Every structure is written in C-alpha cells, then in structure tokens.
PDB file of C-alpha atoms in Angstrom:
ATOM      1  CA  MET A1302     105.912  49.387 115.958  1.00 69.00           C
ATOM      2  CA  GLY A1303     105.398  48.081 112.451  1.00 81.00           C
ATOM      3  CA  LEU A1304     106.659  49.695 109.392  1.00 83.00           C
ATOM      4  CA  VAL A1305     103.222  51.223 108.121  1.00 85.00           C
ATOM      5  CA  PRO A1306     102.690  52.976 111.405  1.00 85.00           C
ATOM      6  CA  MET A1307     106.120  54.382 111.528  1.00 84.00           C
ATOM      7  CA  ILE A1308     105.628  55.578 107.952  1.00 83.00           C
ATOM      8  CA  LEU A1309     102.284  57.353 108.867  1.00 85.00           C
ATOM      9  CA  LEU A1310     103.817  58.998 111.940  1.00 85.00           C
ATOM     10  CA  GLU A1311     106.687  60.254 109.724  1.00 83.00           C
ATOM     11  CA  ALA A1312     104.077  61.598 107.286  1.00 84.00           C
ATOM     12  CA  LEU A1313     102.347  63.322 110.075  1.00 86.00           C
ATOM     13  CA  VAL A1314     105.462  64.964 111.263  1.00 86.00           C
ATOM     14  CA  LEU A1315     106.419  66.114 107.738  1.00 83.00           C
ATOM     15  CA  LEU A1316     102.957  67.545 107.293  1.00 84.00           C
ATOM     16  CA  CYS A1317     103.424  69.557 110.507  1.00 84.00           C
ATOM     17  CA  ALA A1318     106.784  70.916 109.017  1.00 83.00           C
ATOM     18  CA  GLY A1319     105.138  71.780 105.815  1.00 81.00           C
ATOM     19  CA  LEU A1320     102.303  73.589 107.580  1.00 82.00           C
ATOM     20  CA  ALA A1321     104.860  75.634 109.576  1.00 84.00           C
ATOM     21  CA  PHE A1322     106.726  76.593 106.354  1.00 79.00           C
ATOM     22  CA  VAL A1323     103.823  77.216 104.035  1.00 79.00           C
ATOM     23  CA  ALA A1324     101.022  78.600 106.387  1.00 81.00           C
ATOM     24  CA  GLY A1325     103.328  80.711 108.726  1.00 81.00           C
ATOM     25  CA  ILE A1326     101.680  81.626 112.091  1.00 85.00           C
ATOM     26  CA  ARG A1327      98.373  79.683 111.414  1.00 88.00           C
ATOM     27  CA  GLY A1328     100.295  76.687 110.097  1.00 87.00           C
ATOM     28  CA  THR A1329     102.517  76.645 113.107  1.00 89.00           C
ATOM     29  CA  ILE A1330      99.492  76.735 115.476  1.00 92.00           C
ATOM     30  CA  VAL A1331      97.937  73.772 113.659  1.00 91.00           C
ATOM     31  CA  ALA A1332     101.234  72.000 113.607  1.00 90.00           C
ATOM     32  CA  VAL A1333     101.646  72.399 117.309  1.00 92.00           C
ATOM     33  CA  PHE A1334      97.949  71.142 117.832  1.00 93.00           C
ATOM     34  CA  MET A1335      98.966  68.084 115.604  1.00 92.00           C
ATOM     35  CA  LEU A1336     102.142  67.321 117.510  1.00 92.00           C
ATOM     36  CA  SER A1337     100.105  67.616 120.829  1.00 92.00           C
ATOM     37  CA  ILE A1338      97.671  64.952 119.524  1.00 91.00           C
ATOM     38  CA  LEU A1339     100.535  62.868 118.725  1.00 89.00           C
ATOM     39  CA  ASN A1340     102.127  63.328 122.164  1.00 89.00           C
ATOM     40  CA  TRP A1341      98.774  62.405 123.621  1.00 91.00           C
ATOM     41  CA  MET A1342      98.457  59.186 121.615  1.00 88.00           C
ATOM     42  CA  MET A1343     102.061  58.027 122.385  1.00 87.00           C
ATOM     43  CA  HIS A1344     102.531  58.755 126.117  1.00 86.00           C
ATOM     44  CA  ASP A1345     100.691  58.388 129.350  1.00 85.00           C
ATOM     45  CA  SER A1346      99.767  61.399 131.577  1.00 83.00           C
ATOM     46  CA  ALA A1347     102.786  61.450 133.549  1.00 83.00           C
ATOM     47  CA  VAL A1348     105.174  61.685 130.518  1.00 87.00           C
ATOM     48  CA  PHE A1349     102.716  63.722 128.279  1.00 90.00           C
ATOM     49  CA  TRP A1350     103.334  66.877 130.212  1.00 90.00           C
ATOM     50  CA  ARG A1351     107.179  66.463 130.141  1.00 90.00           C
ATOM     51  CA  TRP A1352     106.936  66.699 126.407  1.00 90.00           C
ATOM     52  CA  GLU A1353     103.968  69.114 126.109  1.00 91.00           C
ATOM     53  CA  ILE A1354     105.276  71.920 128.032  1.00 91.00           C
ATOM     54  CA  PRO A1355     108.508  72.437 125.973  1.00 92.00           C
ATOM     55  CA  LEU A1356     106.315  72.081 122.919  1.00 92.00           C
ATOM     56  CA  ILE A1357     104.053  74.848 124.087  1.00 93.00           C
ATOM     57  CA  ILE A1358     106.797  77.221 125.105  1.00 93.00           C
ATOM     58  CA  GLY A1359     108.786  76.686 121.896  1.00 91.00           C
ATOM     59  CA  ALA A1360     105.733  77.093 119.873  1.00 91.00           C
ATOM     60  CA  VAL A1361     104.872  80.426 121.625  1.00 92.00           C
ATOM     61  CA  LEU A1362     108.476  81.663 121.289  1.00 93.00           C
ATOM     62  CA  GLY A1363     108.695  80.518 117.560  1.00 90.00           C
ATOM     63  CA  ILE A1364     105.251  82.368 116.846  1.00 90.00           C
ATOM     64  CA  GLY A1365     106.420  85.395 118.381  1.00 91.00           C
ATOM     65  CA  VAL A1366     109.646  85.545 116.459  1.00 89.00           C
ATOM     66  CA  LEU A1367     107.847  84.752 113.246  1.00 87.00           C
ATOM     67  CA  PHE A1368     105.284  87.650 114.078  1.00 87.00           C
ATOM     68  CA  GLY A1369     108.197  89.976 114.535  1.00 87.00           C
ATOM     69  CA  LEU A1370     109.839  88.908 111.536  1.00 83.00           C
ATOM     70  CA  ASN A1371     106.787  89.300 109.577  1.00 81.00           C
ATOM     71  CA  ARG A1372     106.265  92.850 110.636  1.00 82.00           C
ATOM     72  CA  LYS A1373     109.831  93.784 110.027  1.00 79.00           C
ATOM     73  CA  ALA A1374     109.785  92.345 106.512  1.00 74.00           C
ATOM     74  CA  GLY A1375     106.302  94.246 105.979  1.00 70.00           C
ATOM     75  CA  ARG A1376     104.650  91.256 104.487  1.00 54.00           C
ATOM     76  CA  SER A1377     106.157  92.095 101.256  1.00 53.00           C
ATOM     77  CA  ASN A1378     105.488  90.296  97.943  1.00 52.00           C
ATOM     78  CA  PHE A1379     109.086  89.193  97.887  1.00 53.00           C
ATOM     79  CA  THR A1380     108.395  86.718 100.925  1.00 52.00           C
ATOM     80  CA  THR A1381     105.349  85.437  99.220  1.00 54.00           C
ATOM     81  CA  GLY A1382     107.021  84.981  95.880  1.00 56.00           C
ATOM     82  CA  PHE A1383     110.005  83.217  97.538  1.00 58.00           C
ATOM     83  CA  VAL A1384     107.712  80.713  99.500  1.00 58.00           C
ATOM     84  CA  GLY A1385     105.877  80.061  96.265  1.00 57.00           C
ATOM     85  CA  GLY A1386     109.105  79.443  94.388  1.00 60.00           C
ATOM     86  CA  ILE A1387     110.302  76.894  97.051  1.00 60.00           C
ATOM     87  CA  ILE A1388     106.952  75.202  97.081  1.00 57.00           C
ATOM     88  CA  SER A1389     107.170  74.901  93.310  1.00 57.00           C
ATOM     89  CA  LEU A1390     110.669  73.469  93.613  1.00 56.00           C
ATOM     90  CA  VAL A1391     109.507  70.838  95.903  1.00 57.00           C
ATOM     91  CA  VAL A1392     106.601  69.835  93.779  1.00 53.00           C
ATOM     92  CA  PHE A1393     108.833  69.521  90.640  1.00 53.00           C
ATOM     93  CA  ALA A1394     111.404  67.442  92.689  1.00 54.00           C
ATOM     94  CA  ALA A1395     108.777  65.138  93.752  1.00 54.00           C
ATOM     95  CA  PHE A1396     107.898  64.108  90.137  1.00 54.00           C
ATOM     96  CA  ILE A1397     111.104  64.828  88.224  1.00 54.00           C
ATOM     97  CA  THR A1398     114.630  63.853  88.859  1.00 62.00           C
ATOM     98  CA  PRO A1399     116.322  66.465  91.394  1.00 60.00           C
ATOM     99  CA  ILE A1400     118.803  68.009  88.933  1.00 62.00           C
ATOM    100  CA  LEU A1401     116.171  68.538  86.158  1.00 63.00           C
ATOM    101  CA  ALA A1402     113.746  69.863  88.740  1.00 59.00           C
ATOM    102  CA  VAL A1403     116.224  72.505  89.820  1.00 61.00           C
ATOM    103  CA  VAL A1404     117.092  73.559  86.193  1.00 64.00           C
ATOM    104  CA  ILE A1405     113.545  73.848  85.307  1.00 64.00           C
ATOM    105  CA  TRP A1406     112.674  75.855  88.632  1.00 62.00           C
ATOM    106  CA  LEU A1407     115.435  78.184  88.002  1.00 64.00           C
ATOM    107  CA  LEU A1408     114.223  78.823  84.417  1.00 64.00           C
ATOM    108  CA  ILE A1409     110.514  79.205  85.226  1.00 65.00           C
ATOM    109  CA  PHE A1410     110.210  80.316  88.845  1.00 61.00           C
ATOM    110  CA  GLY A1411     113.824  81.600  89.609  1.00 58.00           C
ATOM    111  CA  THR A1412     113.666  84.624  87.483  1.00 51.00           C
ATOM    112  CA  GLY A1413     113.136  87.894  89.511  1.00 50.00           C
ATOM    113  CA  LEU A1414     113.168  86.242  93.016  1.00 51.00           C
ATOM    114  CA  ILE A1415     115.156  89.064  94.372  1.00 51.00           C
ATOM    115  CA  PRO A1416     113.498  92.289  93.267  1.00 53.00           C
ATOM    116  CA  ALA A1417     114.806  94.651  95.974  1.00 49.00           C
ATOM    117  CA  PRO A1418     118.173  96.474  95.290  1.00 57.00           C
ATOM    118  CA  LYS A1419     119.220  96.753  98.842  1.00 64.00           C
ATOM    119  CA  LYS A1420     120.749  93.773 100.514  1.00 64.00           C
ATOM    120  CA  GLY A1421     119.092  94.745 103.790  1.00 64.00           C
ATOM    121  CA  GLN A1422     115.647  94.408 102.164  1.00 66.00           C
ATOM    122  CA  VAL A1423     116.533  91.208 100.679  1.00 65.00           C
ATOM    123  CA  ALA A1424     117.739  89.886 104.065  1.00 70.00           C
ATOM    124  CA  TRP A1425     114.668  90.927 105.941  1.00 72.00           C
ATOM    125  CA  GLY A1426     112.616  89.657 103.277  1.00 71.00           C
ATOM    126  CA  LEU A1427     114.178  86.107 103.539  1.00 72.00           C
ATOM    127  CA  ALA A1428     114.145  86.107 107.379  1.00 77.00           C
ATOM    128  CA  PRO A1429     110.482  84.952 107.820  1.00 79.00           C
ATOM    129  CA  SER A1430     111.070  82.218 105.258  1.00 75.00           C
ATOM    130  CA  ALA A1431     114.315  81.113 106.950  1.00 78.00           C
ATOM    131  CA  TRP A1432     112.496  81.083 110.215  1.00 82.00           C
ATOM    132  CA  ARG A1433     109.596  79.055 108.934  1.00 82.00           C
ATOM    133  CA  LEU A1434     112.121  76.516 107.603  1.00 80.00           C
ATOM    134  CA  LEU A1435     113.909  76.350 111.002  1.00 84.00           C
ATOM    135  CA  LEU A1436     110.555  75.790 112.838  1.00 85.00           C
ATOM    136  CA  GLY A1437     109.684  73.063 110.199  1.00 83.00           C
ATOM    137  CA  VAL A1438     112.952  71.266 110.940  1.00 82.00           C
ATOM    138  CA  ALA A1439     112.374  71.722 114.755  1.00 86.00           C
ATOM    139  CA  PHE A1440     109.033  70.178 114.271  1.00 85.00           C
ATOM    140  CA  ILE A1441     110.423  67.234 112.422  1.00 82.00           C
ATOM    141  CA  ILE A1442     113.083  66.545 115.145  1.00 86.00           C
ATOM    142  CA  TYR A1443     110.678  67.162 117.996  1.00 88.00           C
ATOM    143  CA  GLY A1444     107.841  64.942 116.362  1.00 85.00           C
ATOM    144  CA  ASN A1445     110.365  62.143 115.975  1.00 84.00           C
ATOM    145  CA  PHE A1446     111.252  62.299 119.556  1.00 86.00           C
ATOM    146  CA  LEU A1447     107.516  62.340 120.568  1.00 81.00           C
ATOM    147  CA  ALA A1448     106.766  59.287 118.274  1.00 75.00           C
ATOM    148  CA  PHE A1449     109.438  56.943 119.784  1.00 72.00           C
TER     149      PHE A1449
END
C-alpha cells in the first residue's frame, strides 16, 4: 500500500475519532458505520465478520455508557462549553505553535470552564467528554488494525 492511501486511511480513522468526540452518540454511530465500510473494503467476507462483530459490540456498549453518562451529567452547559473549548484548542494548535496555542486558549476560552462549585458536579460534567475521548482513541486504534 502506498503512502497516499495510508494517509487517506489515517485521515478517515481520525475523522471517526473526531466524530465520536464532537458529536457524541450520533457521531459514534456515524463513526462505526464508517469503520464498517473500511472493514468491508479491506477484508474478504470470512475475515470481515471477525472484525465486525467486536466493532458492533464495542459500539453498542460505548453508546450505552455514553447515554448513561449524558443522563447523569444532565446535559449541562458545562459539558457543551468544555467540548467547545477543547475543539477551539485543537483549531488553534493546528495553525499556531502548540505553546502559543495553549496560552491563547487559556486566555480566551479557558476562563470559567468550571462553573460548578461542587467537585461531584464537575466530575459528572467531565465524564461524558472523557468517555468521548476514550471512544475516539479506541476508534483510532481499532481503525488502524482494520486498515492493515
């Protein structure tokens, strides 16, 4: 496999991770669908189901946990603001040197990220975002196994 197809496959896998992180449950469903297409393109029918069944089981469990965490967090503005802040950090880091990007992000977006006075509220508010991040990393790892 050449360099360009490998880069395109990695971009697809990173897109799946981004969808899981940014769009939550809907993004996870789309990411699983995209990884299923990748699996179908890369493997024959005998090997396809060996990779597809764990993908589907993991996706159902991941979506279930994410649904439960979203309900526990109460879909607060805290989670939405935190995810928006993280996305802005990634955008700044893509175009500015990383240290400068972190400083600018902290000055502009970092103020008031944790509005809840209780640590329990903060922990439950961060739990859905942490789970989304974990799902995204899992999609990157599993997608790389699918591609090669």
